[in-house]
Amino acid sequence: MYLKYFWHEKFTRIIIDYQNETITTINNSGYIFNSENLKLIEFHLSTKDHRNPLYDFGYTKLYSHDGKEIIITSLILNYSNIENILDGVKKIKKLDEVIYLP
């Protein structure tokens, strides 16, 4: 699981600007997400006990109004870092025992 998450994030960097409430993704093409162009944020979280090695695996999926989607895994962003910003954006938490990347 770790290798799959690592490979997904290999060339991705995230910049969070808490003052301006923006999330910038840097990969093959940089894209800035903010409350004006985001329509939904999904947090995919594990329900496993914290002693289980798969507990920390999860991801956040951002959906923009223009159809762009990006997945940010827990290897580079803990969902709690963006849970309380972007107040105008709908947020959903989806829970499962083990979180696999789509």
Backbone as ProteinMPNN parsed JSONL, in Angstrom:
{"seq_chain_A": "MYLKYFWHEKFTRIIIDYQNETITTINNSGYIFNSENLKLIEFHLSTKDHRNPLYDFGYTKLYSHDGKEIIITSLILNYSNIENILDGVKKIKKLDEVIYLP", "coords_chain_A": {"N_chain_A": [[0.836, -1.19, 0.0], [1.922, 1.225, 0.811], [3.841, 1.682, -1.221], [2.195, 2.036, -3.467], [0.811, 4.412, -2.781], [3.036, 6.102, -2.528], [4.056, 6.062, -5.166], [1.953, 7.278, -6.519], [2.16, 9.89, -5.545], [4.662, 10.74, -6.265], [5.656, 12.863, -7.967], [4.33, 15.079, -7.059], [3.61, 18.095, -5.375], [2.366, 20.043, -2.675], [1.038, 23.169, -1.808], [-0.19, 25.021, 0.785], [-1.962, 27.844, 1.446], [-2.908, 29.405, 4.099], [-3.775, 31.937, 4.8], [-4.847, 33.134, 2.456], [-6.527, 31.121, 1.817], [-6.045, 28.998, -0.128], [-5.189, 26.138, -2.113], [-2.504, 24.879, -3.678], [-1.523, 22.78, -6.216], [1.32, 21.134, -7.337], [2.49, 19.557, -9.993], [2.641, 17.827, -12.997], [1.247, 19.901, -14.185], [0.611, 22.967, -12.734], [-2.003, 23.83, -10.481], [-4.393, 25.874, -8.97], [-6.484, 25.59, -6.269], [-9.365, 26.967, -4.816], [-11.952, 28.484, -2.763], [-13.675, 29.461, -4.672], [-13.386, 28.003, -7.057], [-13.633, 25.365, -6.327], [-15.833, 22.633, -5.954], [-16.319, 20.463, -4.325], [-14.966, 18.619, -1.593], [-13.652, 15.569, -0.738], [-12.978, 13.509, 1.96], [-11.317, 10.638, 2.458], [-11.181, 8.298, 4.786], [-9.636, 6.074, 7.153], [-11.083, 3.62, 9.3], [-9.73, 2.029, 10.947], [-8.087, 0.897, 13.944], [-5.738, 2.922, 15.728], [-3.404, 1.544, 16.249], [-3.069, -0.199, 14.202], [-1.21, -0.842, 11.252], [-2.274, 0.121, 8.847], [-3.801, 2.257, 9.463], [-3.095, 4.991, 9.054], [-3.368, 5.415, 6.348], [-5.015, 7.133, 3.882], [-6.887, 9.426, 1.845], [-7.389, 12.626, 0.254], [-9.749, 14.016, -1.877], [-10.109, 16.39, -4.346], [-12.52, 18.238, -6.077], [-13.088, 20.254, -8.812], [-15.083, 22.965, -10.18], [-14.757, 23.073, -12.917], [-14.312, 20.486, -13.717], [-11.851, 19.35, -13.066], [-9.97, 17.037, -11.162], [-8.236, 15.994, -8.281], [-6.196, 13.843, -6.394], [-4.94, 13.727, -3.193], [-2.736, 12.128, -1.24], [-2.402, 10.746, 2.089], [0.274, 10.652, 2.589], [1.517, 13.032, 1.93], [-0.192, 14.995, 2.813], [-2.095, 15.566, 5.576], [-5.483, 15.188, 6.181], [-6.614, 16.898, 8.076], [-5.294, 19.286, 7.857], [-6.558, 20.804, 5.936], [-9.181, 20.67, 6.575], [-10.577, 22.65, 7.995], [-10.491, 24.953, 6.502], [-11.501, 26.838, 3.589], [-14.336, 27.393, 3.773], [-16.668, 27.756, 2.241], [-16.957, 25.546, 0.664], [-18.361, 22.393, -0.059], [-17.947, 19.592, 2.065], [-17.167, 16.207, 2.493], [-16.949, 13.3, 4.47], [-15.744, 10.123, 4.001], [-15.783, 6.91, 5.197], [-13.912, 3.921, 5.756], [-12.542, 0.65, 6.347], [-10.033, -0.035, 5.141], [-8.306, 2.057, 2.976], [-8.187, 2.279, -0.347], [-6.528, 3.515, -3.223], [-8.307, 4.904, -5.977]], "CA_chain_A": [[0.0, 0.0, 0.0], [2.816, 2.378, 0.883], [4.437, 1.907, -2.545], [1.17, 2.582, -4.364], [0.619, 5.809, -2.397], [4.264, 6.817, -2.872], [4.142, 6.216, -6.628], [0.939, 8.263, -6.905], [2.599, 11.217, -5.12], [6.083, 10.909, -6.564], [5.984, 14.154, -8.569], [3.34, 16.057, -6.606], [3.878, 18.938, -4.206], [1.186, 20.803, -2.275], [1.275, 24.393, -1.048], [-1.426, 25.51, 1.391], [-1.892, 29.227, 1.905], [-4.023, 29.535, 5.036], [-4.253, 33.318, 4.819], [-5.685, 33.34, 1.279], [-7.336, 29.924, 1.676], [-5.831, 28.346, -1.417], [-4.39, 24.924, -2.165], [-1.843, 24.814, -4.973], [-0.897, 21.498, -6.51], [2.413, 21.255, -8.299], [2.873, 18.296, -10.614], [2.882, 18.124, -14.416], [0.699, 21.243, -14.411], [0.18, 23.556, -11.467], [-3.393, 24.234, -10.443], [-4.741, 26.481, -7.685], [-7.847, 25.363, -5.813], [-9.839, 27.878, -3.772], [-13.392, 28.325, -2.524], [-14.437, 29.861, -5.857], [-13.371, 27.013, -8.13], [-13.854, 24.021, -5.791], [-17.229, 22.323, -5.664], [-16.437, 19.401, -3.33], [-13.769, 17.978, -1.05], [-13.956, 14.298, -0.088], [-11.936, 12.951, 2.814], [-11.437, 9.176, 2.546], [-10.465, 8.035, 6.033], [-9.673, 4.713, 7.672], [-11.683, 3.42, 10.608], [-8.876, 1.09, 11.683], [-7.505, 1.334, 15.206], [-4.469, 3.617, 15.501], [-2.288, 0.601, 16.364], [-2.994, -0.954, 12.96], [-0.327, -0.131, 10.311], [-3.018, 0.734, 7.743], [-4.617, 3.339, 10.009], [-2.736, 6.309, 8.523], [-3.585, 5.535, 4.915], [-6.248, 7.779, 3.471], [-6.605, 10.462, 0.851], [-8.335, 13.712, 0.066], [-10.018, 14.213, -3.299], [-10.637, 17.723, -4.631], [-13.278, 18.34, -7.326], [-13.321, 21.643, -9.191], [-16.273, 23.214, -10.996], [-14.467, 22.853, -14.338], [-14.085, 19.069, -13.977], [-10.547, 18.851, -12.628], [-9.964, 16.267, -9.924], [-6.902, 15.616, -7.832], [-6.132, 13.063, -5.172], [-3.771, 14.018, -2.365], [-2.703, 11.056, -0.246], [-1.979, 11.077, 3.446], [1.731, 10.705, 2.674], [1.99, 14.416, 1.862], [-1.15, 15.936, 3.396], [-3.082, 15.07, 6.512], [-6.738, 15.871, 5.857], [-6.94, 17.924, 9.066], [-4.675, 20.548, 7.451], [-7.481, 21.603, 5.115], [-10.547, 20.413, 7.013], [-11.229, 23.845, 8.526], [-10.409, 26.111, 5.613], [-12.412, 26.77, 2.444], [-15.641, 27.207, 4.388], [-17.76, 27.756, 1.273], [-16.896, 24.328, -0.147], [-18.969, 21.217, 0.561], [-16.964, 18.594, 2.489], [-17.748, 14.906, 2.835], [-16.017, 12.301, 4.996], [-16.106, 8.746, 3.673], [-15.021, 6.046, 6.096], [-13.783, 2.51, 5.426], [-11.437, 0.068, 7.113], [-8.799, 0.152, 4.383], [-8.57, 3.026, 1.915], [-7.402, 2.025, -1.551], [-6.626, 4.549, -4.248], [-9.148, 4.466, -7.105]], "C_chain_A": [[0.88, 1.252, 0.0], [3.4, 2.698, -0.496], [3.431, 2.491, -3.526], [0.926, 4.061, -4.061], [1.839, 6.634, -2.792], [4.343, 7.07, -4.37], [3.139, 7.259, -7.112], [1.423, 9.687, -6.625], [4.008, 11.589, -5.557], [6.445, 12.303, -7.087], [5.036, 15.268, -8.142], [3.827, 16.799, -5.369], [2.619, 19.766, -3.952], [1.637, 22.022, -1.489], [-0.079, 24.865, -0.528], [-1.174, 26.91, 1.913], [-3.113, 29.463, 2.796], [-4.6, 30.946, 5.052], [-5.204, 33.581, 3.658], [-6.614, 32.165, 0.999], [-7.257, 29.344, 0.268], [-4.986, 27.1, -1.229], [-3.818, 24.851, -3.572], [-1.203, 23.445, -5.126], [0.174, 21.723, -7.569], [2.775, 19.846, -8.741], [3.154, 18.601, -12.074], [2.342, 19.495, -14.803], [0.181, 21.777, -13.085], [-1.263, 23.999, -11.545], [-3.696, 24.766, -9.048], [-6.214, 26.226, -7.404], [-8.162, 26.383, -4.733], [-11.352, 27.721, -3.646], [-14.241, 28.722, -3.726], [-14.454, 28.788, -6.931], [-13.527, 25.567, -7.646], [-15.34, 23.796, -5.55], [-17.371, 21.291, -4.556], [-15.059, 18.934, -2.886], [-14.232, 16.71, -0.341], [-12.747, 13.843, 0.712], [-12.203, 11.457, 2.95], [-10.551, 8.725, 3.695], [-10.662, 6.598, 6.493], [-10.321, 4.685, 9.049], [-10.867, 2.452, 11.454], [-8.374, 1.726, 12.973], [-6.122, 1.931, 14.95], [-3.251, 2.704, 15.656], [-2.11, -0.239, 15.101], [-2.13, -0.183, 11.955], [-1.049, 0.539, 9.141], [-3.859, 1.926, 8.182], [-4.347, 4.683, 9.333], [-2.991, 6.475, 7.033], [-4.976, 6.08, 4.641], [-5.896, 8.786, 2.391], [-7.722, 11.492, 0.827], [-8.509, 13.919, -1.434], [-10.697, 15.564, -3.487], [-11.31, 17.708, -6.005], [-13.511, 19.814, -7.637], [-14.585, 21.757, -10.035], [-16.017, 22.933, -12.47], [-14.055, 21.411, -14.645], [-12.722, 18.521, -13.585], [-10.707, 18.125, -11.294], [-8.525, 15.975, -9.566], [-7.034, 14.853, -6.529], [-4.828, 13.394, -4.476], [-3.759, 12.964, -1.259], [-2.199, 11.563, 1.096], [-0.461, 11.096, 3.6], [2.252, 12.136, 2.626], [1.019, 15.421, 2.454], [-2.107, 15.208, 4.319], [-4.361, 15.878, 6.289], [-7.048, 17.007, 6.83], [-6.308, 19.277, 8.732], [-5.604, 21.416, 6.612], [-8.939, 21.433, 5.526], [-11.279, 21.693, 7.408], [-10.984, 25.108, 7.71], [-11.378, 25.879, 4.454], [-13.844, 26.507, 2.92], [-16.796, 27.139, 3.395], [-17.837, 26.504, 0.426], [-17.519, 23.17, 0.629], [-17.884, 20.186, 0.862], [-17.683, 17.337, 2.94], [-16.644, 14.016, 3.387], [-16.572, 10.921, 4.659], [-15.184, 7.829, 4.46], [-15.045, 4.596, 5.587], [-12.62, 1.957, 6.216], [-10.103, 0.303, 6.425], [-9.133, 1.035, 3.19], [-7.624, 2.75, 0.743], [-7.571, 3.182, -2.513], [-7.488, 4.04, -5.391], [-8.324, 4.191, -8.352]], "O_chain_A": [[0.612, 2.212, -0.722], [3.448, 3.863, -0.892], [3.782, 3.352, -4.332], [0.842, 4.875, -4.981], [1.702, 7.735, -3.327], [4.666, 8.18, -4.795], [3.441, 8.037, -8.016], [1.122, 10.598, -7.396], [4.484, 12.675, -5.228], [7.462, 12.861, -6.675], [4.956, 16.299, -8.809], [4.38, 16.205, -4.444], [1.904, 20.14, -4.882], [2.503, 21.93, -0.618], [-1.006, 25.084, -1.307], [-0.276, 27.129, 2.727], [-4.216, 29.693, 2.3], [-5.794, 31.124, 5.293], [-6.259, 34.186, 3.85], [-7.4, 32.206, 0.052], [-8.264, 29.217, -0.43], [-4.173, 27.015, -0.309], [-4.565, 24.771, -4.547], [-0.436, 23.006, -4.269], [-0.046, 22.414, -8.564], [3.298, 19.049, -7.962], [3.86, 19.568, -12.36], [2.916, 20.173, -15.655], [-0.594, 21.113, -12.397], [-1.701, 24.497, -12.582], [-3.293, 24.163, -8.053], [-7.083, 26.595, -8.194], [-7.346, 26.64, -3.848], [-11.957, 26.911, -4.35], [-15.415, 28.355, -3.794], [-15.443, 28.667, -7.655], [-13.551, 24.644, -8.46], [-16.026, 24.662, -5.008], [-18.413, 21.228, -3.906], [-14.118, 18.863, -3.677], [-15.088, 16.758, 0.542], [-11.629, 13.798, 0.198], [-13.227, 11.064, 3.509], [-9.325, 8.763, 3.598], [-11.705, 5.988, 6.259], [-10.139, 5.594, 9.858], [-11.276, 2.096, 12.559], [-8.254, 2.947, 13.071], [-5.415, 1.486, 14.046], [-2.159, 3.074, 15.224], [-1.096, -0.921, 14.954], [-2.303, 1.028, 11.819], [-0.491, 1.435, 8.508], [-4.551, 2.535, 7.366], [-5.284, 5.436, 9.068], [-2.842, 7.578, 6.507], [-5.977, 5.545, 5.116], [-4.723, 8.969, 2.066], [-8.831, 11.26, 1.307], [-7.528, 13.989, -2.174], [-11.724, 15.849, -2.871], [-10.734, 17.222, -6.978], [-14.069, 20.542, -6.816], [-15.093, 20.757, -10.543], [-16.945, 22.593, -13.204], [-13.508, 21.14, -15.715], [-12.47, 17.329, -13.76], [-11.472, 18.543, -10.424], [-7.693, 15.735, -10.44], [-7.866, 15.17, -5.679], [-3.754, 13.351, -5.076], [-4.673, 12.917, -0.436], [-1.648, 12.658, 1.209], [0.043, 11.517, 4.641], [3.296, 12.437, 3.203], [1.365, 16.595, 2.588], [-2.848, 14.327, 3.882], [-4.322, 17.106, 6.219], [-7.686, 17.986, 6.442], [-6.735, 20.304, 9.259], [-5.45, 22.637, 6.582], [-9.832, 21.993, 4.891], [-12.483, 21.807, 7.178], [-11.246, 26.214, 8.185], [-12.002, 24.821, 4.367], [-14.475, 25.528, 2.521], [-17.815, 26.515, 3.691], [-18.697, 26.406, -0.449], [-17.246, 22.984, 1.815], [-17.012, 19.931, 0.032], [-18.673, 17.393, 3.669], [-15.539, 13.976, 2.845], [-17.713, 10.595, 4.987], [-13.961, 7.955, 4.399], [-16.052, 4.117, 5.066], [-11.79, 2.722, 6.708], [-9.154, 0.783, 7.045], [-10.111, 0.799, 2.481], [-6.416, 2.963, 0.841], [-8.652, 3.764, -2.604], [-7.41, 2.863, -5.743], [-8.876, 3.816, -9.386]]}, "name": "protein", "num_of_chains": 1, "seq": "MYLKYFWHEKFTRIIIDYQNETITTINNSGYIFNSENLKLIEFHLSTKDHRNPLYDFGYTKLYSHDGKEIIITSLILNYSNIENILDGVKKIKKLDEVIYLP"}
